Short mmCIF file of C-alpha atoms in Angstrom, two decimals:
data_model
loop_
_atom_site.label_atom_id
_atom_site.label_comp_id
_atom_site.label_asym_id
_atom_site.label_seq_id
_atom_site.Cartn_x
_atom_site.Cartn_y
_atom_site.Cartn_z
CA MET A 1 54.04 108.00 54.91
CA THR A 2 56.12 106.46 57.53
CA GLU A 3 57.96 103.08 56.47
CA THR A 4 57.35 100.21 59.59
CA LEU A 5 60.58 97.98 60.08
CA LEU A 6 59.43 94.57 60.70
CA PRO A 7 62.13 92.25 62.79
CA SER A 8 64.25 89.69 60.79
CA THR A 9 63.27 86.25 60.24
CA PRO A 10 64.85 84.20 62.39
CA SER A 11 67.55 81.64 60.47
CA GLN A 12 66.53 78.45 60.13
CA THR A 13 69.44 75.36 61.54
CA VAL A 14 70.08 72.45 59.71
CA GLY A 15 68.50 69.23 59.66
CA PRO A 16 66.77 67.04 61.57
CA TYR A 17 65.40 65.80 58.69
CA LEU A 18 68.59 65.25 56.41
CA HIS A 19 67.74 60.92 56.34
CA ILE A 20 64.37 62.14 54.72
CA GLY A 21 65.51 63.88 51.38
CA LEU A 22 68.90 64.21 51.01
CA ALA A 23 70.63 60.31 51.58
CA TRP A 24 70.41 58.19 48.53
CA ALA A 25 71.04 54.43 48.38
CA ASP A 26 74.38 54.28 47.31
CA GLY A 27 75.68 57.73 49.30
CA ALA A 28 77.94 55.94 51.41
CA PHE A 29 79.84 54.58 48.59
CA ALA A 30 82.72 56.98 47.64
CA VAL A 31 84.25 53.76 46.04
CA PRO A 32 82.25 51.19 44.29
CA GLU A 33 82.42 47.79 46.80
CA GLY A 34 85.27 45.39 45.30
CA THR A 35 87.35 48.41 45.19
CA PRO A 36 90.82 46.78 45.90
CA GLY A 37 92.27 48.67 49.04
CA ALA A 38 89.06 49.96 50.07
CA VAL A 39 87.71 50.70 53.42
CA TRP A 40 85.16 51.76 55.92
CA ILE A 41 85.17 54.61 58.07
CA ARG A 42 82.60 54.42 60.54
CA GLY A 43 81.90 56.88 63.26
CA ARG A 44 79.32 58.95 65.85
CA VAL A 45 78.57 62.41 65.94
CA PHE A 46 78.18 63.42 69.46
CA ASP A 47 76.66 66.59 70.86
CA GLY A 48 77.31 69.00 73.52
CA ASP A 49 76.41 66.52 76.26
CA GLY A 50 77.97 63.40 74.67
CA ASN A 51 74.96 62.17 73.40
CA ALA A 52 75.08 60.40 69.75
CA CYS A 53 72.66 62.42 67.13
CA PRO A 54 70.54 60.34 65.24
CA ASP A 55 69.68 63.08 62.89
CA ALA A 56 73.17 64.28 61.39
CA MET A 57 74.26 63.76 58.43
CA ILE A 58 78.15 63.50 56.52
CA GLU A 59 79.84 64.69 53.46
CA THR A 60 83.16 63.48 52.29
CA TRP A 61 85.21 64.86 49.54
CA GLN A 62 88.21 63.18 49.27
CA ALA A 63 91.57 63.10 46.49
CA ASP A 64 91.85 59.30 44.54
CA PRO A 65 94.87 57.03 45.46
CA GLN A 66 97.39 59.02 43.08
CA GLY A 67 96.19 62.56 45.44
CA ARG A 68 93.77 63.56 42.22
CA PHE A 69 90.18 65.19 42.36
CA ASP A 70 87.29 64.45 40.05
CA HIS A 71 86.87 68.33 39.28
CA PRO A 72 87.29 69.73 36.07
CA ASP A 73 90.06 71.82 37.45
CA ALA A 74 92.09 69.11 38.81
CA PRO A 75 95.19 67.81 36.72
CA GLY A 76 95.00 64.48 35.64
CA PRO A 77 92.66 61.81 35.42
CA VAL A 78 91.41 60.24 38.38
CA ALA A 79 91.03 56.57 38.90
CA PRO A 80 88.16 54.76 37.01
CA GLY A 81 85.08 54.42 38.99
CA TRP A 82 85.98 57.31 40.98
CA ARG A 83 83.60 59.36 42.62
CA GLY A 84 85.48 60.82 45.94
CA PHE A 85 82.55 62.25 47.28
CA GLY A 86 80.18 59.98 49.83
CA ARG A 87 77.40 61.13 51.91
CA SER A 88 75.70 59.28 55.01
CA ASP A 89 73.25 59.67 57.58
CA THR A 90 73.69 58.93 61.38
CA THR A 91 69.73 57.00 61.87
CA THR A 92 71.28 53.85 62.72
CA GLY A 93 73.48 55.66 65.55
CA GLU A 94 77.02 56.11 63.27
CA PHE A 95 77.58 57.36 59.50
CA ALA A 96 79.59 55.10 57.24
CA ILE A 97 81.60 55.56 54.29
CA HIS A 98 83.17 53.14 51.92
CA THR A 99 86.30 54.17 50.37
CA VAL A 100 90.19 54.39 49.94
CA VAL A 101 93.12 56.09 51.73
CA PRO A 102 93.19 59.04 49.73
CA GLY A 103 97.01 60.05 48.35
CA ALA A 104 98.65 63.25 49.07
CA ILE A 105 97.83 66.61 47.56
CA PRO A 106 99.81 70.00 47.04
CA ASP A 107 98.46 72.87 49.34
CA SER A 108 97.72 76.51 47.45
CA GLY A 109 101.30 77.32 47.54
CA GLY A 110 102.53 73.56 46.70
CA ALA A 111 103.76 72.33 49.69
CA PRO A 112 102.07 68.58 50.09
CA GLN A 113 99.46 67.84 52.50
CA ALA A 114 99.10 64.90 54.20
CA PRO A 115 96.67 62.15 52.97
CA HIS A 116 93.26 63.56 54.07
CA ILE A 117 89.46 63.34 53.64
CA ASP A 118 87.25 66.93 53.79
CA VAL A 119 84.27 66.18 55.86
CA SER A 120 80.99 68.21 56.51
CA VAL A 121 78.85 68.05 59.20
CA PHE A 122 74.95 69.10 59.35
CA ALA A 123 73.17 68.46 62.63
CA ARG A 124 70.25 69.92 64.32
CA GLY A 125 71.28 72.98 65.97
CA LEU A 126 73.61 74.17 63.38
CA LEU A 127 72.86 77.15 61.44
CA HIS A 128 75.77 76.29 58.88
CA ARG A 129 77.62 73.19 58.04
CA LEU A 130 81.04 72.21 60.32
CA VAL A 131 84.09 71.32 57.92
CA THR A 132 86.61 69.45 59.48
CA ARG A 133 89.27 66.49 58.04
CA ILE A 134 90.16 62.98 59.00
CA TYR A 135 93.99 62.06 58.39
CA PHE A 136 95.05 58.63 58.89
CA PRO A 137 97.82 57.35 61.76
CA GLU A 138 100.08 55.57 59.29
CA PHE A 139 101.22 58.57 58.03
CA GLU A 140 102.91 59.97 60.80
CA GLY A 141 105.65 61.95 58.77
CA ALA A 142 103.43 63.57 56.64
CA ASN A 143 101.02 64.19 58.93
CA GLY A 144 103.40 65.89 61.04
CA ALA A 145 104.58 68.29 57.85
CA ASP A 146 101.05 69.20 57.47
CA PRO A 147 100.99 72.97 57.15
CA VAL A 148 96.49 72.67 57.91
CA LEU A 149 97.52 69.90 60.73
CA ASN A 150 100.20 72.13 62.42
CA SER A 151 97.81 74.80 62.08
CA VAL A 152 96.03 73.01 65.45
CA ALA A 153 96.86 72.93 68.76
CA PRO A 154 98.87 69.89 69.55
CA GLN A 155 96.81 68.84 72.07
CA ARG A 156 93.97 68.90 69.65
CA ARG A 157 95.49 67.39 66.64
CA ASN A 158 94.22 63.72 67.89
CA SER A 159 90.51 65.31 67.15
CA LEU A 160 91.45 64.91 63.52
CA ILE A 161 93.12 61.34 63.30
CA ALA A 162 91.23 58.27 62.52
CA ARG A 163 91.51 55.14 64.82
CA PRO A 164 92.08 51.89 62.65
CA ALA A 165 89.56 49.13 63.01
CA VAL A 166 88.97 46.07 61.84
CA ASP A 167 87.45 46.35 58.33
CA GLY A 168 89.18 50.21 58.51
CA TYR A 169 88.75 52.89 60.62
CA THR A 170 86.64 54.84 63.24
CA PHE A 171 86.14 58.86 63.47
CA ASP A 172 83.91 59.94 65.94
CA ILE A 173 83.02 63.77 66.15
CA ALA A 174 82.19 65.58 68.70
CA LEU A 175 80.19 68.95 68.03
CA ARG A 176 81.09 70.57 71.53
CA GLY A 177 82.28 69.54 74.88
CA GLU A 178 85.80 68.48 76.57
CA HIS A 179 86.81 66.53 73.50
CA GLU A 180 85.35 68.81 70.85
CA THR A 181 86.88 67.98 66.87
CA VAL A 182 88.59 70.67 65.09
CA PHE A 183 86.38 72.52 62.71
CA PHE A 184 87.62 74.91 60.22
CA ASP A 185 86.53 78.29 59.23
CA VAL A 186 85.98 78.01 55.53
#
């Protein structure tokens, strides 16, 4: 008896139906409305041709203002009502996350990291999520000492820094192209 090997089934990309089953009513609220110091982080996701992706999804995970995560292994209690996780689709042309600027956290060796938000990007054509970070312009000194940000080529670091906006910040994500956002291999 001879064994016949069949070809592999091709991998499936994530999306394009993320907004149908993975969004929820308060997903964009990493903190409740009325939280002191809350801001909106809004942005668009662009494909390699510079077109906005109307079927992407953004997830954020971050520390509270004191630099603590809502996780069983994290030291100390988090701020009351803290979730620290947000999810937004781009069906309106942009994503929006209602949150607060996080506090600084230590890296695995204990060195301080600048305040930042971890971001996962899911979109059509991707086999796996893309991971990036949002840093804040007002922490220029901390950003300059951040070990992760310093691992990025100087001319590309600006793709990780949010821009101030009226009600918070703007952070656009370019999946490819001349202004591609820096993504991390995690």
